[in-house]
Coordinates of C-alpha atoms in Angstrom, one line a residue:
X917 CA -25.0 8.7 56.9
X918 CA -24.0 7.5 53.4
X919 CA -23.8 3.9 52.5
X920 CA -20.5 2.7 51.1
X921 CA -20.9 0.2 48.2
X922 CA -17.2 -0.6 48.0
X923 CA -17.4 -3.7 50.2
X924 CA -20.6 -4.8 48.5
X925 CA -19.0 -4.8 45.0
X926 CA -15.8 -6.4 46.4
X927 CA -17.9 -9.3 47.7
X928 CA -20.5 -9.6 44.9
X929 CA -19.2 -7.6 42.0
X930 CA -17.8 -10.5 40.1
X931 CA -21.0 -12.5 40.3
X932 CA -23.0 -9.4 39.3
X933 CA -20.8 -8.8 36.3
X934 CA -21.0 -12.4 35.2
X935 CA -24.8 -12.4 35.5
X936 CA -25.1 -9.2 33.6
X937 CA -22.7 -10.4 30.9
X938 CA -24.8 -13.6 30.5
X939 CA -28.0 -11.6 30.3
X940 CA -26.5 -9.2 27.7
X941 CA -25.0 -12.1 25.7
X942 CA -28.4 -13.9 25.7
X943 CA -30.2 -10.7 24.6
X944 CA -27.5 -10.1 22.0
X945 CA -28.1 -13.6 20.6
X946 CA -31.8 -13.0 20.5
X947 CA -31.3 -9.8 18.6
X948 CA -28.9 -11.3 16.2
X949 CA -31.3 -14.1 15.4
X950 CA -34.1 -11.5 14.9
X951 CA -31.9 -9.4 12.6
X952 CA -30.9 -12.5 10.6
X953 CA -34.4 -13.8 10.3
X954 CA -35.9 -10.5 9.2
X955 CA -33.0 -9.6 6.9
X956 CA -33.3 -13.0 5.2
X957 CA -37.1 -12.6 4.9
X958 CA -36.7 -9.1 3.4
X959 CA -34.1 -10.4 0.9
X960 CA -36.5 -13.3 0.0
X961 CA -39.4 -11.0 -0.5
X962 CA -37.3 -8.5 -2.5
X963 CA -36.1 -11.3 -4.8
X964 CA -39.7 -12.6 -5.1
X965 CA -40.9 -9.1 -6.3
X966 CA -38.1 -8.9 -8.9
X967 CA -38.8 -12.4 -10.1
X968 CA -42.6 -11.7 -10.4
X969 CA -41.9 -8.4 -12.3
X970 CA -39.6 -10.2 -14.7
X971 CA -42.3 -13.0 -15.2
X972 CA -45.0 -10.4 -15.9
X973 CA -42.9 -8.2 -18.2
X974 CA -40.0 -10.3 -19.6
X975 CA -37.4 -8.4 -21.5
X976 CA -38.0 -5.0 -19.9
X977 CA -34.5 -4.1 -19.0
X978 CA -35.6 -1.1 -16.8
X979 CA -37.9 -3.3 -14.7
X980 CA -35.5 -4.8 -12.2
X981 CA -34.3 -1.4 -11.0
X982 CA -37.9 -0.1 -10.9
X983 CA -39.1 -3.2 -9.0
X984 CA -36.3 -2.8 -6.4
X985 CA -37.2 0.9 -5.9
X986 CA -40.9 0.0 -5.6
X987 CA -40.0 -2.6 -2.9
X988 CA -38.1 0.0 -0.9
X989 CA -40.8 2.5 -1.4
X990 CA -43.3 0.2 0.3
X991 CA -40.9 -0.8 3.1
X992 CA -40.3 2.9 3.9
X993 CA -44.0 3.7 3.6
X994 CA -44.6 1.0 6.3
X995 CA -42.0 2.5 8.6
X996 CA -43.6 5.9 8.2
X997 CA -47.1 4.7 8.9
X998 CA -46.2 2.6 11.9
X999 CA -44.8 3.2 15.4
X1000 CA -41.9 0.7 15.3
X1001 CA -39.4 3.0 13.6
X1002 CA -38.6 5.0 16.7
X1003 CA -38.2 2.0 19.1
X1004 CA -35.0 1.6 21.1
X1005 CA -33.9 -1.5 23.0
X1006 CA -31.3 -1.4 25.8
X1007 CA -29.1 -4.4 26.6
X1008 CA -27.0 -4.7 29.7
X1009 CA -27.8 -4.5 33.4
X1010 CA -26.0 -1.2 33.9
X1011 CA -24.3 -2.0 37.3
X1012 CA -21.2 -3.8 36.2
X1013 CA -21.6 -4.0 32.4
X1014 CA -22.3 -0.9 30.3
X1015 CA -25.6 -0.6 28.6
X1016 CA -25.9 -0.9 24.9
X1017 CA -28.8 0.7 23.0
X1018 CA -30.3 -0.7 19.8
X1019 CA -32.4 1.1 17.2
X1020 CA -33.5 -2.3 15.7
X1021 CA -35.5 -1.1 12.7
X1022 CA -32.8 1.3 11.6
X1023 CA -30.2 -1.4 11.9
X1024 CA -32.4 -3.9 10.1
X1025 CA -32.8 -1.5 7.3
X1026 CA -29.0 -1.0 7.1
X1027 CA -28.5 -4.8 7.0
X1028 CA -31.0 -5.2 4.2
X1029 CA -29.5 -2.5 2.1
X1030 CA -26.1 -4.0 2.6
X1031 CA -27.5 -7.4 1.4
X1032 CA -29.2 -5.9 -1.6
X1033 CA -26.9 -2.9 -2.5
X1034 CA -27.5 -0.3 -5.1
X1035 CA -30.9 1.0 -4.0
X1036 CA -29.7 3.8 -1.7
X1037 CA -27.7 4.3 1.5
X1038 CA -29.1 3.5 4.9
X1039 CA -28.6 7.2 5.8
X1040 CA -30.7 8.3 2.8
X1041 CA -33.4 5.8 3.7
X1042 CA -33.5 6.8 7.4
X1043 CA -33.7 10.4 6.6
X1044 CA -36.6 9.7 4.3
X1045 CA -38.5 8.0 7.1
X1046 CA -37.7 10.7 9.6
X1047 CA -39.0 13.3 7.0
X1048 CA -42.2 11.3 6.4
X1049 CA -41.5 11.0 2.7
X1050 CA -40.5 7.6 1.4
X1051 CA -38.0 7.4 -1.4
X1052 CA -39.0 6.4 -5.0
X1053 CA -42.6 7.4 -4.8
X1054 CA -42.5 8.3 -8.5
X1055 CA -41.7 4.7 -9.3
X1056 CA -43.5 2.8 -6.6
X1057 CA -46.7 4.6 -5.7
X1058 CA -50.0 3.3 -7.0
X1059 CA -53.4 4.7 -5.9
X1060 CA -56.7 5.8 -7.3
X1061 CA -55.1 8.8 -8.9
X1062 CA -51.4 7.8 -9.2
X1063 CA -49.8 5.1 -11.3
X1064 CA -46.0 5.1 -10.7
X1065 CA -43.4 4.3 -13.3
X1066 CA -42.9 0.7 -12.2
X1067 CA -46.7 0.0 -12.6
X1068 CA -46.8 1.8 -15.9
X1069 CA -44.1 -0.5 -17.3
X1070 CA -46.2 -3.5 -16.1
X1071 CA -49.3 -2.2 -17.8
X1072 CA -47.5 -1.8 -21.1
X1073 CA -46.5 -5.5 -21.0
X1074 CA -49.6 -7.2 -19.5
X1075 CA -52.4 -8.8 -21.4
X1076 CA -56.0 -7.5 -21.1
X1077 CA -57.3 -7.4 -17.6
X1078 CA -59.3 -10.6 -17.2
X1079 CA -60.0 -12.9 -14.3
X1080 CA -57.4 -15.3 -15.6
X1081 CA -54.8 -12.6 -16.1
X1082 CA -55.4 -11.3 -12.5
X1083 CA -55.0 -14.8 -11.1
X1084 CA -51.5 -15.4 -12.6
X1085 CA -49.1 -16.6 -9.8
X1086 CA -46.6 -13.7 -10.4
X1087 CA -49.4 -11.2 -9.7
X1088 CA -50.0 -12.7 -6.3
X1089 CA -46.2 -13.0 -5.7
X1090 CA -45.8 -9.3 -6.5
X1091 CA -48.4 -8.1 -4.0
X1092 CA -47.3 -10.6 -1.4
X1093 CA -43.7 -9.4 -1.3
X1094 CA -44.6 -5.7 -1.3
X1095 CA -47.3 -6.2 1.4
X1096 CA -45.0 -8.2 3.6
X1097 CA -42.1 -5.7 3.7
X1098 CA -44.6 -2.9 4.3
X1099 CA -46.2 -4.6 7.3
X1100 CA -43.0 -5.8 8.8
X1101 CA -41.7 -2.2 9.0
X1102 CA -45.1 -0.9 10.1
X1103 CA -44.9 -3.2 13.1
X1104 CA -47.9 -5.5 12.2
X1105 CA -46.3 -8.4 10.2
X1106 CA -49.4 -10.5 10.5
X1107 CA -51.6 -7.9 8.7
X1108 CA -52.2 -8.0 5.0
X1109 CA -54.3 -4.9 4.3
X1110 CA -51.5 -3.5 2.1
X1111 CA -52.1 -6.4 -0.3
X1112 CA -55.7 -5.3 -0.8
X1113 CA -54.8 -1.6 -1.2
X1114 CA -52.2 -2.3 -3.8
X1115 CA -54.3 -4.8 -5.7
X1116 CA -57.4 -2.7 -5.8
X1117 CA -55.5 0.3 -7.1
X1118 CA -53.5 -1.5 -9.7
X1119 CA -56.4 -3.6 -11.0
X1120 CA -58.3 -0.4 -11.5
X1121 CA -55.5 1.1 -13.5
X1122 CA -55.2 -2.2 -15.4
X1123 CA -58.9 -2.1 -16.3
X1124 CA -58.6 1.5 -17.5
X1125 CA -55.5 0.6 -19.6
X1126 CA -57.3 -2.3 -21.1
X1127 CA -60.3 -0.1 -22.1
X1128 CA -57.9 2.5 -23.5
X1129 CA -55.7 0.0 -25.3
X1130 CA -58.0 -2.8 -26.4
X1131 CA -56.4 -6.0 -27.7
X1132 CA -58.0 -6.6 -31.1
X1133 CA -56.6 -10.2 -31.5
X1134 CA -57.9 -11.3 -28.1
X1135 CA -61.2 -9.6 -28.4
X1136 CA -61.8 -10.9 -32.0
X1137 CA -61.1 -14.5 -30.8
X1138 CA -63.5 -14.2 -27.9
X1139 CA -66.3 -12.8 -30.2
X1140 CA -65.7 -15.5 -32.8
X1141 CA -66.0 -18.2 -30.1
X1142 CA -68.8 -16.3 -28.4
X1143 CA -67.2 -17.0 -25.1
X1144 CA -66.7 -14.1 -22.7
X1145 CA -65.8 -15.6 -19.3
X1146 CA -62.3 -14.1 -19.5
X1147 CA -63.1 -11.0 -21.5
X1148 CA -66.7 -9.8 -20.7
X1149 CA -66.3 -6.6 -22.8
X1150 CA -64.8 -8.3 -25.9
X1151 CA -67.5 -7.0 -28.3
X1152 CA -66.8 -3.4 -27.2
X1153 CA -63.1 -4.0 -27.1
X1154 CA -63.1 -5.3 -30.7
X1155 CA -64.9 -2.4 -32.2
X1156 CA -62.8 0.2 -30.3
X1157 CA -59.6 -1.6 -31.4
X1158 CA -60.8 -1.5 -35.0
X1159 CA -62.2 2.0 -34.8
X1160 CA -60.2 3.9 -32.2
X1161 CA -61.8 7.2 -33.1
X1162 CA -65.0 5.9 -31.6
X1163 CA -63.6 6.3 -28.1
X1164 CA -63.0 10.0 -28.5
X1165 CA -66.0 11.3 -26.5
X1166 CA -65.0 9.3 -23.4
X1167 CA -62.1 9.3 -21.0
X1168 CA -60.4 5.9 -20.4
X1169 CA -61.9 5.8 -16.9
X1170 CA -65.4 6.3 -18.4
X1171 CA -64.8 3.6 -21.0
X1172 CA -64.4 0.9 -18.4
X1173 CA -68.0 1.3 -17.4
X1174 CA -69.4 1.8 -21.0
X1175 CA -71.1 -1.2 -22.5
X1176 CA -71.7 -1.7 -26.2
X1177 CA -75.4 -0.6 -26.4
X1178 CA -74.7 2.7 -24.7
X1179 CA -71.7 3.2 -27.0
X1180 CA -73.7 2.7 -30.1
X1181 CA -76.7 4.6 -28.8
X1182 CA -74.5 7.6 -28.0
X1183 CA -72.5 7.6 -31.3
X1184 CA -75.2 6.8 -33.8
X1185 CA -76.9 10.2 -33.9
X1186 CA -73.5 11.9 -34.6
X1187 CA -71.9 9.3 -36.9
X1188 CA -74.3 6.6 -38.1
X1189 CA -71.8 5.4 -40.7
X1190 CA -69.2 4.7 -38.0
X1191 CA -71.7 2.7 -35.9
X1192 CA -72.8 0.8 -39.0
X1193 CA -69.2 -0.2 -39.7
X1194 CA -68.6 -1.3 -36.1
X1195 CA -71.9 -3.2 -36.1
X1196 CA -71.1 -5.0 -39.3
X1197 CA -67.7 -6.0 -38.0
X1198 CA -69.3 -7.7 -35.1
X1199 CA -71.9 -9.4 -37.4
X1200 CA -69.1 -10.7 -39.6
X1201 CA -67.0 -11.9 -36.7
X1202 CA -69.6 -13.6 -34.4
X1203 CA -71.3 -17.0 -35.0
X1204 CA -74.7 -15.5 -36.0
X1205 CA -76.1 -19.0 -36.3
X1206 CA -76.0 -19.0 -32.5
X1207 CA -79.4 -17.6 -31.3
X1208 CA -77.9 -16.0 -28.3
X1209 CA -75.3 -14.2 -30.4
X1210 CA -77.9 -13.1 -32.9
X1211 CA -80.2 -11.7 -30.2
X1212 CA -77.4 -9.8 -28.6
X1213 CA -76.0 -8.3 -31.7
X1214 CA -79.3 -7.6 -33.5
X1215 CA -81.4 -6.5 -30.5
X1216 CA -79.5 -5.6 -27.4
X1217 CA -76.5 -3.9 -29.1
X1218 CA -78.7 -1.8 -31.4
X1219 CA -81.8 -1.4 -29.1
X1220 CA -81.2 2.4 -28.6
X1221 CA -80.8 2.9 -32.3
X1222 CA -84.0 1.0 -33.1
X1223 CA -86.0 2.8 -30.4
X1224 CA -84.8 6.3 -31.6
X1225 CA -85.0 5.6 -35.3
X1226 CA -86.5 8.2 -37.6
X1227 CA -86.7 7.7 -41.3
X1228 CA -83.5 9.6 -42.0
X1229 CA -81.5 8.2 -39.1
X1230 CA -81.9 4.6 -40.3
X1231 CA -81.2 5.4 -43.9
X1232 CA -77.5 4.4 -43.8
X1233 CA -78.5 1.0 -42.5
X1234 CA -81.4 0.5 -44.9
X1235 CA -79.2 1.6 -47.9
X1236 CA -76.5 -0.8 -47.0
X1237 CA -79.0 -3.7 -46.5
X1238 CA -80.5 -2.9 -50.0
X1239 CA -77.1 -2.8 -51.6
X1240 CA -75.5 -5.8 -50.1
X1241 CA -77.4 -9.1 -50.1
X1242 CA -75.0 -10.8 -47.7
X1243 CA -75.6 -8.1 -45.1
X1244 CA -79.4 -8.4 -45.6
X1245 CA -79.2 -12.2 -45.1
X1246 CA -77.3 -11.7 -41.9
X1247 CA -80.1 -9.5 -40.5
X1248 CA -83.3 -11.0 -42.0
X1249 CA -82.3 -14.7 -41.8
X1250 CA -80.8 -14.6 -38.3
X1251 CA -82.1 -17.0 -35.7
X1252 CA -83.5 -14.1 -33.8
X1253 CA -86.3 -11.9 -35.1
X1254 CA -88.5 -9.2 -33.7
X1255 CA -87.9 -5.5 -33.1
X1256 CA -84.9 -5.1 -35.3
X1257 CA -86.5 -6.5 -38.5
X1258 CA -89.9 -4.9 -37.8
X1259 CA -88.3 -1.4 -37.2
X1260 CA -86.3 -1.7 -40.4
X1261 CA -89.5 -2.7 -42.4
X1262 CA -91.4 0.2 -40.8
X1263 CA -88.9 2.7 -41.9
X1264 CA -88.1 1.3 -45.3
X1265 CA -89.4 3.6 -48.1
X1266 CA -87.9 1.6 -51.0
X1267 CA -90.5 -0.8 -52.3
X1268 CA -88.0 -3.1 -54.0
X1269 CA -85.8 -3.3 -50.9
X1270 CA -88.8 -3.9 -48.7
X1271 CA -90.0 -6.7 -50.9
X1272 CA -86.4 -8.2 -50.7
X1273 CA -86.5 -8.0 -46.9
X1274 CA -90.0 -9.6 -46.7
X1275 CA -88.9 -12.4 -49.0
X1276 CA -86.0 -13.2 -46.7
X1277 CA -88.2 -13.1 -43.7
X1278 CA -90.6 -15.5 -45.4
X1279 CA -87.8 -18.1 -45.4
X1280 CA -87.0 -17.5 -41.7
X1281 CA -89.0 -19.9 -39.5
X1282 CA -88.5 -17.6 -36.5
X1283 CA -90.3 -14.6 -38.1
X1284 CA -93.8 -14.3 -36.8
X1285 CA -94.7 -11.3 -38.9

């Protein structure tokens, strides 16, 4: 026989309904607090990213919009990569009070876009996640091969990529905000691997940009001080800034790993006059009275040239030394002597010039003959 629930609900229905309403109201309060907390956090991280971008590239009027799109790109990328996006929560007991279904991440996204309008609609954003293709990839993506428009604008405004430049607080704030929104929507808010991914990719692009667009003023100052803790490749950057045609045989990516001796060694056989001009710029800029500077610029920088030197290949250097006494004094009176001076003497076929070089060396207490 069937069981009639009429009497049951007449007796207990009110209590059941009240209990379910209390449970639903409590769950609703919990959800509302979660929505508010997460929305406020997203807004805070969004504002942090925009403020960091403004601090790194002040005056770039296009940057706020690009930064906002980059933030949303990372948020949506997190939703696509994680499992949280499709979650549903059901409130209400279902006996006396109707159930209410939540799609919390979709609703959180809507709340955020309402709080920070102008990026896109919540429908557009949700469709992008469902399609697995986050909005604003052209602006926000940065990887080994891709440098989105937002990141390109930053590169155009940033100083050379040095340890000090990388450690600027706005740089950390930028990666922090983008990483946090990504991981929140991926469903692992305590994770931070997105930070490392963004940082590694952008720093690589920054290094390449620095090599391709050397800052002559900064490099010249570092060489003049002979202090390279912040700009290890300052000697190379100085000559490439002064003689941009020298970088022609290499891509920007290749330049990042190219040191000065390899640069001079590769270029000298094709264009000895260009290498001579670059070398002399360094000698005129550096404190040659410093033995360390003298050894690096006379020996290390030109080692491949000295070792490969034939009579004709060293002629441009020997002719310039014979014609310009100041240049000869730089080379033969330097506080470092050895292979450079001996190689030049060995290949000098001009008796008068050779005698001039030997006279200078006779006044150099470091020359051992």
